[in-house]
CSV table of C-alpha atoms in Angstrom, one decimal:
chain,number,residue,atom,x,y,z
A,1,ASP,CA,-10.1,-15.5,7.8
A,2,ALA,CA,-11.1,-13.3,5.1
A,3,VAL,CA,-14.1,-10.5,3.6
A,4,ALA,CA,-14.7,-9.9,-0.1
A,5,CYS,CA,-17.8,-8.0,-1.8
A,6,ASP,CA,-18.0,-8.0,-5.9
A,7,GLY,CA,-19.3,-5.1,-5.2
A,8,THR,CA,-22.5,-5.3,-4.2
A,9,THR,CA,-24.8,-6.9,-1.4
A,10,ALA,CA,-22.8,-9.7,-1.9
A,11,CYS,CA,-19.9,-10.7,0.1
A,12,TRP,CA,-18.4,-14.2,0.9
A,13,ALA,CA,-16.0,-14.9,3.9
A,14,VAL,CA,-13.8,-18.1,4.4
A,15,GLY,CA,-11.9,-19.4,7.5
A,16,GLN,CA,-11.6,-22.6,8.4
A,17,ASP,CA,-14.1,-24.4,11.0
A,18,SER,CA,-13.5,-26.4,14.6
A,19,LEU,CA,-12.7,-29.4,11.9
A,20,SER,CA,-10.3,-28.1,10.4
A,21,GLN,CA,-11.8,-28.3,6.8
A,22,ALA,CA,-12.0,-24.6,5.0
A,23,VAL,CA,-15.3,-23.0,4.7
A,24,VAL,CA,-16.8,-20.4,2.7
A,25,VAL,CA,-19.7,-18.1,4.7
A,26,PRO,CA,-21.9,-16.1,1.6
A,27,ILE,CA,-22.9,-12.9,3.8
A,28,ASP,CA,-26.4,-10.7,1.5
A,29,GLY,CA,-26.1,-7.0,3.0
A,30,PRO,CA,-27.3,-8.1,7.2
A,31,THR,CA,-28.0,-11.9,5.9
A,32,VAL,CA,-25.1,-14.2,6.6
A,33,GLY,CA,-25.9,-17.7,5.0
A,34,ALA,CA,-24.7,-21.3,6.2
A,35,ALA,CA,-20.4,-22.3,6.2
A,36,GLU,CA,-20.0,-24.4,3.6
A,37,VAL,CA,-17.6,-26.8,3.8
A,38,VAL,CA,-15.0,-26.5,0.3
A,39,PRO,CA,-14.1,-30.0,-0.5
A,40,GLY,CA,-10.0,-30.4,-0.8
A,41,ALA,CA,-8.9,-27.7,1.1
A,42,GLU,CA,-8.1,-27.2,4.7
A,43,PHE,CA,-8.0,-23.6,5.1
A,44,LEU,CA,-8.5,-20.8,2.9
A,45,THR,CA,-6.7,-17.1,3.9
A,46,GLY,CA,-7.8,-14.9,1.8
A,47,VAL,CA,-10.6,-14.1,-1.0
A,48,ALA,CA,-10.8,-11.3,-4.0
A,49,CYS,CA,-13.5,-10.3,-6.2
A,50,GLY,CA,-13.6,-9.1,-10.1
A,51,GLY,CA,-17.0,-8.9,-10.4
A,52,VAL,CA,-20.2,-9.1,-10.0
A,53,GLY,CA,-20.5,-13.0,-9.1
A,54,LEU,CA,-16.7,-13.4,-10.0
A,55,CYS,CA,-14.7,-14.0,-6.5
A,56,GLU,CA,-11.1,-16.2,-6.0
A,57,ALA,CA,-10.9,-17.4,-2.4
A,58,VAL,CA,-7.2,-18.6,-1.2
A,59,GLY,CA,-5.7,-21.0,1.0
A,60,TYR,CA,-3.6,-24.1,1.0
A,61,ASN,CA,-4.8,-28.2,1.9
A,62,SER,CA,-4.0,-31.1,3.4
A,63,THR,CA,-1.2,-32.3,1.6
A,64,GLY,CA,1.0,-29.0,1.9
A,65,GLN,CA,0.2,-27.6,-1.4
A,66,GLY,CA,-1.5,-23.7,-2.8
A,67,VAL,CA,-5.7,-23.9,-3.9
A,68,VAL,CA,-8.3,-21.7,-5.3
A,69,VAL,CA,-12.0,-21.5,-4.8
A,70,ALA,CA,-13.8,-20.5,-7.6
A,71,LEU,CA,-17.2,-18.3,-5.8
A,72,THR,CA,-18.9,-17.9,-9.0
A,73,GLY,CA,-22.8,-16.9,-9.1
A,74,GLY,CA,-22.8,-17.4,-5.5
A,75,ALA,CA,-22.5,-21.3,-5.4
A,76,ALA,CA,-18.7,-22.2,-4.1
A,77,GLY,CA,-16.1,-24.7,-7.1
A,78,PRO,CA,-14.0,-27.4,-6.3
A,79,ALA,CA,-11.1,-26.5,-5.0
A,80,GLN,CA,-8.3,-26.6,-7.7
A,81,VAL,CA,-4.3,-27.0,-7.1
A,82,ALA,CA,-2.1,-25.0,-7.9
A,83,GLN,CA,1.2,-26.8,-9.1
A,84,GLY,CA,4.3,-25.6,-7.0
A,85,THR,CA,3.3,-24.1,-4.7
A,86,PHE,CA,3.0,-24.8,-0.6
A,87,ASP,CA,0.4,-22.2,0.3
A,88,LEU,CA,-1.7,-19.4,-1.2
A,89,ASP,CA,-1.6,-16.5,1.7
A,90,GLY,CA,-3.3,-13.2,-0.6
A,91,VAL,CA,-5.6,-13.0,-4.1
A,92,ALA,CA,-6.3,-9.5,-5.9
A,93,CYS,CA,-8.4,-9.5,-8.7
A,94,VAL,CA,-7.3,-7.2,-12.3
A,95,THR,CA,-10.3,-7.0,-13.8
A,96,PRO,CA,-13.9,-10.0,-13.9
A,97,GLY,CA,-12.4,-13.9,-13.7
A,98,ILE,CA,-8.6,-12.2,-13.7
A,99,CYS,CA,-6.7,-12.4,-10.2
A,100,GLU,CA,-3.4,-12.8,-9.0
A,101,ALA,CA,-2.9,-15.0,-5.7
A,102,VAL,CA,0.0,-15.2,-4.1
A,103,GLY,CA,2.1,-17.3,-1.0
A,104,SER,CA,5.4,-19.2,-0.9
A,105,ASN,CA,6.5,-23.4,-2.2
A,106,PRO,CA,8.2,-25.7,-0.6
A,107,ALA,CA,12.2,-24.7,-1.5
A,108,ASN,CA,10.5,-20.8,1.2
A,109,GLN,CA,10.7,-18.6,-2.4
A,110,GLY,CA,8.1,-16.1,-2.8
A,111,VAL,CA,5.4,-16.6,-5.8
A,112,VAL,CA,2.5,-15.3,-7.7
A,113,VAL,CA,0.6,-17.1,-9.7
A,114,ALA,CA,-2.0,-15.3,-12.1
A,115,ILE,CA,-5.3,-17.1,-11.7
A,116,THR,CA,-7.9,-17.2,-14.6
A,117,HIS,CA,-12.1,-17.9,-14.1
A,118,GLY,CA,-11.1,-20.7,-11.3
A,119,ILE,CA,-8.2,-22.3,-12.7
A,120,PRO,CA,-4.2,-21.6,-11.4
A,121,GLY,CA,-1.8,-21.1,-13.7
A,122,ILE,CA,2.1,-21.5,-13.1
A,123,ALA,CA,4.2,-20.9,-10.2
A,124,ARG,CA,6.7,-17.5,-10.2
A,125,ALA,CA,9.4,-17.8,-7.8
A,126,VAL,CA,9.9,-14.1,-7.4
A,127,ALA,CA,13.6,-13.4,-6.9
A,128,GLY,CA,15.0,-12.3,-3.2
A,129,SER,CA,11.7,-13.3,-1.1
A,130,GLU,CA,10.7,-16.5,0.7
A,131,PHE,CA,7.0,-16.1,2.1
A,132,LEU,CA,4.5,-13.8,0.4
A,133,ASP,CA,1.2,-12.8,1.9
A,134,GLY,CA,-0.4,-9.5,0.4
A,135,VAL,CA,-1.2,-8.2,-2.6
A,136,ALA,CA,-3.0,-5.0,-3.7
A,137,CYS,CA,-3.8,-4.8,-7.8
A,138,PRO,CA,-4.8,-0.8,-8.5
A,139,ASP,CA,-5.2,-1.2,-12.4
A,140,ALA,CA,-5.3,-3.8,-14.9
A,141,GLU,CA,-1.5,-3.7,-15.8
A,142,THR,CA,0.0,-3.4,-12.2
A,143,CYS,CA,-0.2,-4.9,-8.7
A,144,ARG,CA,1.7,-4.6,-5.5
A,145,ALA,CA,2.9,-7.5,-3.4
A,146,VAL,CA,4.5,-7.5,0.4
A,147,GLY,CA,5.9,-10.0,2.4
A,148,PHE,CA,9.5,-11.3,4.4
A,149,THR,CA,12.5,-13.3,4.2
A,150,THR,CA,13.7,-15.0,6.8
A,151,THR,CA,17.7,-14.0,5.4
A,152,LYS,CA,19.1,-12.0,8.7
A,153,PRO,CA,18.4,-9.4,8.8
A,154,GLN,CA,14.8,-10.6,9.1
A,155,ARG,CA,13.3,-8.5,6.0
A,156,GLY,CA,9.4,-6.4,5.1
A,157,LEU,CA,9.9,-7.0,1.7
A,158,VAL,CA,7.3,-5.7,-1.5
A,159,VAL,CA,7.2,-6.8,-4.9
A,160,SER,CA,5.5,-5.2,-8.1
A,161,ILE,CA,4.1,-7.0,-10.5
A,162,VAL,CA,4.0,-5.6,-13.8
A,163,ALA,CA,2.2,-7.3,-16.6
A,164,GLY,CA,1.8,-10.3,-14.9
A,165,ASN,CA,5.5,-11.0,-14.6
A,166,PRO,CA,6.8,-10.4,-11.0
A,167,ARG,CA,10.0,-8.0,-10.3
A,168,PRO,CA,12.6,-8.9,-8.0
A,169,ALA,CA,11.7,-8.0,-4.2
A,170,SER,CA,13.1,-5.3,-2.2
A,171,PRO,CA,13.3,-5.0,0.9
A,172,VAL,CA,12.1,-2.8,3.7
A,173,ALA,CA,15.1,-0.4,5.9
A,174,GLY,CA,13.5,-0.8,9.6
A,175,THR,CA,10.9,-3.8,9.5
A,176,SER,CA,10.3,-7.7,10.7
A,177,THR,CA,7.4,-8.6,7.8
A,178,LEU,CA,5.1,-6.8,5.8
A,179,GLY,CA,1.4,-8.2,6.0
A,180,GLY,CA,-0.7,-6.4,3.6
A,181,VAL,CA,-1.1,-3.6,1.1
A,182,ALA,CA,-3.4,-1.7,-0.4
A,183,CYS,CA,-4.1,1.1,-2.9
A,184,ARG,CA,-5.8,4.3,-4.8
A,185,SER,CA,-3.9,4.7,-7.6
A,186,ARG,CA,-0.3,2.8,-9.7
A,187,ALA,CA,1.7,5.9,-7.8
A,188,ASP,CA,0.2,5.0,-3.8
A,189,CYS,CA,-0.2,2.2,-1.8
A,190,ASP,CA,0.8,1.4,1.9
A,191,ALA,CA,1.8,-1.2,3.3
A,192,VAL,CA,1.5,-2.4,6.9
A,193,GLY,CA,3.6,-4.7,9.1
A,194,ALA,CA,5.7,-4.8,12.5
A,195,SER,CA,9.8,-4.4,13.9
A,196,SER,CA,10.4,-6.9,15.9
A,197,SER,CA,13.0,-7.1,18.3
A,198,ALA,CA,13.7,-9.0,21.3
A,199,ALA,CA,12.1,-7.2,23.5
A,200,SER,CA,8.7,-6.5,21.3
A,201,SER,CA,7.2,-5.5,17.9
A,202,VAL,CA,6.3,-2.4,17.1
A,203,GLY,CA,3.5,-2.0,13.7
A,204,LEU,CA,4.6,-0.7,11.1
A,205,VAL,CA,3.4,1.9,8.0
A,206,VAL,CA,4.6,1.8,4.0
A,207,PRO,CA,4.4,4.2,1.8
A,208,ILE,CA,4.9,2.9,-1.7
A,209,THR,CA,4.8,4.7,-4.2
A,210,GLY,CA,5.0,4.3,-8.4
A,211,GLY,CA,6.0,0.4,-6.8
A,212,ILE,CA,8.9,2.6,-4.6
A,213,PRO,CA,8.7,1.5,-0.7
A,214,LEU,CA,10.0,5.0,1.4
A,215,ALA,CA,10.3,4.9,4.9
A,216,ALA,CA,9.1,2.6,7.5
A,217,ARG,CA,6.3,4.8,9.4
A,218,GLN,CA,6.0,3.3,13.5
A,219,ILE,CA,2.6,3.8,14.9
A,220,PRO,CA,1.9,6.0,17.4
A,221,PRO,CA,1.8,4.3,21.2
A,222,SER,CA,-1.4,5.6,21.3
A,223,VAL,CA,-3.5,4.4,18.9
A,224,THR,CA,-3.5,0.9,20.2
A,225,MET,CA,-3.7,2.5,24.3
A,226,PRO,CA,-2.5,4.7,26.8
A,227,GLN,CA,-0.8,2.5,28.0
A,228,PRO,CA,1.2,1.0,25.3
A,229,PRO,CA,0.9,-2.9,24.1
A,230,LEU,CA,4.3,-4.5,24.1
A,231,ASP,CA,3.7,-6.1,20.7
A,232,THR,CA,1.2,-4.4,17.8
A,233,SER,CA,1.3,-5.6,14.5
A,234,LEU,CA,-0.6,-4.4,11.3
A,235,GLN,CA,-1.5,-7.4,9.1
A,236,GLY,CA,-4.6,-6.4,6.8
A,237,VAL,CA,-5.5,-2.6,5.2
A,238,THR,CA,-8.1,-0.6,2.8
A,239,CYS,CA,-7.8,2.1,0.8
A,240,PRO,CA,-10.1,3.5,-0.5
A,241,ALA,CA,-10.1,4.6,-3.7
A,242,THR,CA,-12.0,8.1,-3.4
A,243,THR,CA,-10.0,9.7,0.2
A,244,VAL,CA,-6.6,10.2,1.0
A,245,SER,CA,-7.5,8.1,4.4
A,246,CYS,CA,-6.8,4.1,4.3
A,247,GLU,CA,-6.6,2.5,7.6
A,248,ALA,CA,-5.4,-0.6,9.1
A,249,VAL,CA,-6.3,-3.5,11.0
A,250,GLY,CA,-3.8,-5.8,13.5
A,251,THR,CA,-3.3,-7.1,17.1
A,252,SER,CA,-2.3,-5.5,20.1
A,253,ASP,CA,-0.6,-8.1,23.1
A,254,HIS,CA,-0.8,-6.8,26.0
A,255,HIS,CA,2.0,-9.1,28.2
A,256,SER,CA,0.3,-7.3,31.6
A,257,ASP,CA,-3.2,-8.6,31.7
A,258,SER,CA,-2.1,-11.7,28.9
A,259,SER,CA,-4.5,-10.3,26.7
A,260,LEU,CA,-4.8,-9.8,22.8
A,261,ARG,CA,-6.6,-7.3,21.4
A,262,GLY,CA,-7.6,-5.5,18.2
A,263,VAL,CA,-6.3,-2.6,16.8
A,264,ALA,CA,-7.5,0.1,13.8
A,265,VAL,CA,-5.3,3.5,12.8
A,266,ALA,CA,-6.0,5.6,10.1
A,267,ILE,CA,-3.1,6.2,8.3
A,268,THR,CA,-3.9,9.9,6.2
A,269,THR,CA,-2.4,13.1,5.0
A,270,PRO,CA,-3.6,16.6,6.2
A,271,GLY,CA,-4.6,19.1,3.4
A,272,VAL,CA,-2.7,22.7,4.3
A,273,PHE,CA,-4.8,24.5,2.3
A,274,VAL,CA,-8.5,24.5,0.5
A,275,CYS,CA,-8.2,22.4,-3.8
A,276,THR,CA,-10.3,25.7,-5.6
A,277,THR,CA,-9.7,22.8,-8.4
A,278,THR,CA,-9.6,19.3,-8.0
A,279,ILE,CA,-7.5,16.5,-9.7
A,280,THR,CA,-8.0,12.8,-10.6
A,281,GLY,CA,-7.3,10.2,-12.9
A,282,SER,CA,-5.2,10.3,-16.4
A,283,HIS,CA,-4.1,13.4,-17.5
A,284,THR,CA,-1.1,14.0,-21.2
A,285,GLY,CA,0.9,17.1,-21.0
A,286,THR,CA,1.4,20.1,-19.2
A,287,LEU,CA,-0.5,21.8,-15.7
A,288,THR,CA,0.0,25.5,-15.7
A,289,VAL,CA,-1.7,26.7,-12.0
A,290,ALA,CA,-1.9,30.4,-12.2
A,291,SER,CA,-4.5,31.2,-9.5
A,292,GLY,CA,-6.1,29.5,-7.1
A,293,ALA,CA,-5.2,26.7,-5.1
A,294,THR,CA,-5.2,23.2,-7.2
A,295,CYS,CA,-5.0,19.8,-6.1
A,296,LEU,CA,-3.6,16.4,-7.3
A,297,ILE,CA,-5.8,13.5,-5.5
A,298,GLY,CA,-4.2,10.5,-7.4
A,299,ALA,CA,-3.5,11.1,-10.1
A,300,LEU,CA,-1.4,10.2,-13.3
A,301,LEU,CA,-0.5,13.5,-15.1
A,302,ASN,CA,1.5,12.7,-18.6
A,303,GLY,CA,3.6,16.0,-18.8
A,304,SER,CA,5.3,18.7,-16.5
A,305,ILE,CA,3.8,21.6,-13.3
A,306,ASP,CA,4.1,25.3,-13.9
A,307,VAL,CA,3.4,26.8,-11.2
A,308,ARG,CA,2.4,30.7,-11.5
A,309,PRO,CA,3.1,33.3,-8.6
A,310,GLY,CA,0.0,33.4,-6.0
A,311,ALA,CA,-0.6,30.1,-6.9
A,312,ALA,CA,-1.0,27.3,-4.6
A,313,LEU,CA,-0.2,23.4,-5.2
A,314,HIS,CA,-1.2,20.0,-3.1
A,315,VAL,CA,-0.6,17.0,-4.8
A,316,THR,CA,-1.2,14.4,-3.3
A,317,SER,CA,-0.8,10.0,-4.0
A,318,SER,CA,0.1,11.8,-7.0
A,319,THR,CA,2.3,10.7,-10.6
A,320,ILE,CA,4.6,13.4,-12.4
A,321,LEU,CA,6.0,12.0,-15.9
A,322,GLY,CA,7.8,15.4,-16.0
A,323,SER,CA,9.2,18.3,-13.3
A,324,ILE,CA,7.5,21.4,-10.9
A,325,VAL,CA,8.8,24.4,-11.5
A,326,ALA,CA,6.6,27.0,-8.8
A,327,ASP,CA,7.7,30.8,-9.2
A,328,ALA,CA,6.5,32.9,-6.1
A,329,PRO,CA,3.4,30.9,-5.2
A,330,SER,CA,1.7,31.5,-2.2
A,331,SER,CA,1.6,27.7,-1.0
A,332,ILE,CA,3.0,24.6,-2.1
A,333,GLN,CA,2.7,20.9,-0.9
A,334,LEU,CA,4.5,17.5,-1.8
A,335,CYS,CA,2.5,14.5,0.1
A,336,ARG,CA,3.9,10.7,-1.8
A,337,ALA,CA,4.7,11.5,-4.7
A,338,HIS,CA,6.2,10.3,-8.0
A,339,VAL,CA,8.4,13.2,-9.9
A,340,GLN,CA,9.6,11.9,-12.5
A,341,SER,CA,12.2,14.8,-13.1
A,342,SER,CA,13.2,17.6,-10.7
A,343,VAL,CA,11.2,19.9,-8.9
A,344,SER,CA,11.8,23.3,-8.1
A,345,VAL,CA,9.9,26.4,-5.6
A,346,SER,CA,11.0,29.6,-5.5
A,347,GLY,CA,10.2,32.4,-3.6
A,348,ALA,CA,7.3,31.1,-1.7
A,349,THR,CA,5.2,33.7,-0.2
A,350,GLY,CA,4.1,31.0,2.1
A,351,SER,CA,4.7,27.5,3.2
A,352,VAL,CA,6.7,24.7,1.3
A,353,ILE,CA,5.9,21.4,2.3
A,354,ILE,CA,8.0,18.4,0.7
A,355,GLY,CA,7.0,15.7,2.3
A,356,ASP,CA,7.1,16.1,6.1
A,357,PRO,CA,7.0,12.8,8.2
A,358,LEU,CA,6.7,14.1,11.6
A,359,ASP,CA,3.0,16.3,10.3
A,360,GLN,CA,1.7,12.8,8.8
A,361,CYS,CA,2.3,14.1,5.1
A,362,THR,CA,4.5,11.0,3.7
A,363,GLY,CA,8.2,11.6,2.0
A,364,ASN,CA,8.0,11.4,-2.8
A,365,TYR,CA,9.6,10.0,-4.9
A,366,ILE,CA,11.7,13.3,-7.0
A,367,GLY,CA,13.4,11.2,-10.5
A,368,GLY,CA,16.2,14.5,-10.5
A,369,SER,CA,17.2,17.1,-8.5
A,370,LEU,CA,14.8,19.6,-5.3
A,371,THR,CA,16.1,23.0,-6.0
A,372,LEU,CA,14.1,25.0,-2.9
A,373,ASP,CA,15.1,29.1,-3.3
A,374,ASN,CA,14.6,31.7,-1.3
A,375,ASN,CA,11.2,30.8,0.3
A,376,ALA,CA,10.3,33.3,2.9
A,377,HIS,CA,8.0,31.0,5.3
A,378,GLY,CA,10.0,28.4,6.2
A,379,VAL,CA,10.4,24.9,4.1
A,380,LYS,CA,10.0,21.6,5.7
A,381,VAL,CA,11.1,18.6,3.5
A,382,GLY,CA,11.6,14.7,5.7
A,383,GLY,CA,11.3,11.5,4.3
A,384,ASN,CA,12.0,11.4,0.6
A,385,GLN,CA,13.7,9.6,-1.9
A,386,VAL,CA,16.0,12.0,-4.5
A,387,ASN,CA,18.4,11.0,-7.3
A,388,GLY,CA,19.9,14.4,-7.5
A,389,ASN,CA,21.3,16.9,-5.1
A,390,ILE,CA,18.9,19.5,-2.7
A,391,PRO,CA,20.4,23.4,-3.0
A,392,VAL,CA,18.7,24.5,0.3
A,393,VAL,CA,19.1,28.7,-0.6
A,394,PRO,CA,18.0,29.6,3.7
A,395,VAL,CA,16.2,32.8,3.9
A,396,HIS,CA,15.7,34.6,7.2
A,397,SER,CA,12.8,32.5,8.6
A,398,PRO,CA,13.4,28.6,9.8
A,399,GLN,CA,13.6,26.5,7.5
A,400,ARG,CA,14.1,22.4,8.0
A,401,ALA,CA,15.8,19.8,5.6
A,402,GLY,CA,16.0,15.9,5.7
């Protein structure tokens, strides 16, 4: 049902055997070991590794309780019951030996359970949730969990876990379930799931920037088959830290021939120019872009950005704890950015793109105003959450705002 690797060639797969017993399977490079039954567990549904030889599996037992199984030094420990849970479905590790698991309790509430070296802690109910299925931890202080509630209308949910404390669930419009989530950084995550109706279900991707879910995006029919199926759902996703793309997987149900097929989806944010300077990681202070094309990818900037005439700026999956001001830039693109204050672009001599979901540039969160003034070569604005106003001064070339 799930697989994780510890950073070496050692991996663990977990699931259930034909006798309804939970099993773990060691994998070392191309060598797949024998399945090992885990006493006290019926099904293992998730596994994560926090360091070399330090992994944790989660699932449930035959009496309706969530369980945790430590996988240490190539051996599986006994199943440990997570009191106050009905099942545990997902797990992510924040540091070696310290992980967060998610699932549900007997009262149909989503729960978060801290795991310390194989020992589950107290189940903490998450307000506004019923089921939590997936979790990712981009750093030691922050995790993002996803799930759903069946309270009408049924909605997918996003939950932020900060310093071990879950915040209330945020429902995501246009979704029915969210089953998987992956992060490149605290500011940049993708959740996947589906939107269901009486006739069919459609796979969805929901970008999460700074813990805030943005608009859900349907996967294009061509991703699955030339003739799209009636029902498609995405359940898992991974986002390599060194790229701007993610890979999602799920299933499609083709009613025409009664077949259930796997489906894979690439989630990409294409660049618009070649970067002469690339910035990642955490930085403090004002960033001045005086020339060339500067790209921020998965960055956290504790400061503002000043773009000088003729320079270009491309921000992807990054957090700016300040403002962005661009005066006569050659090009500006913001995709999946979290900007704490305002954004102002004036007199651009090239393209200005502030989110364009139609062209796979995910929208942004802008805490202040968005000002676009006298930009001569077209403006595209879409899929953003803007807390201030959006002044757009038209020029003779086409501009699109939304």
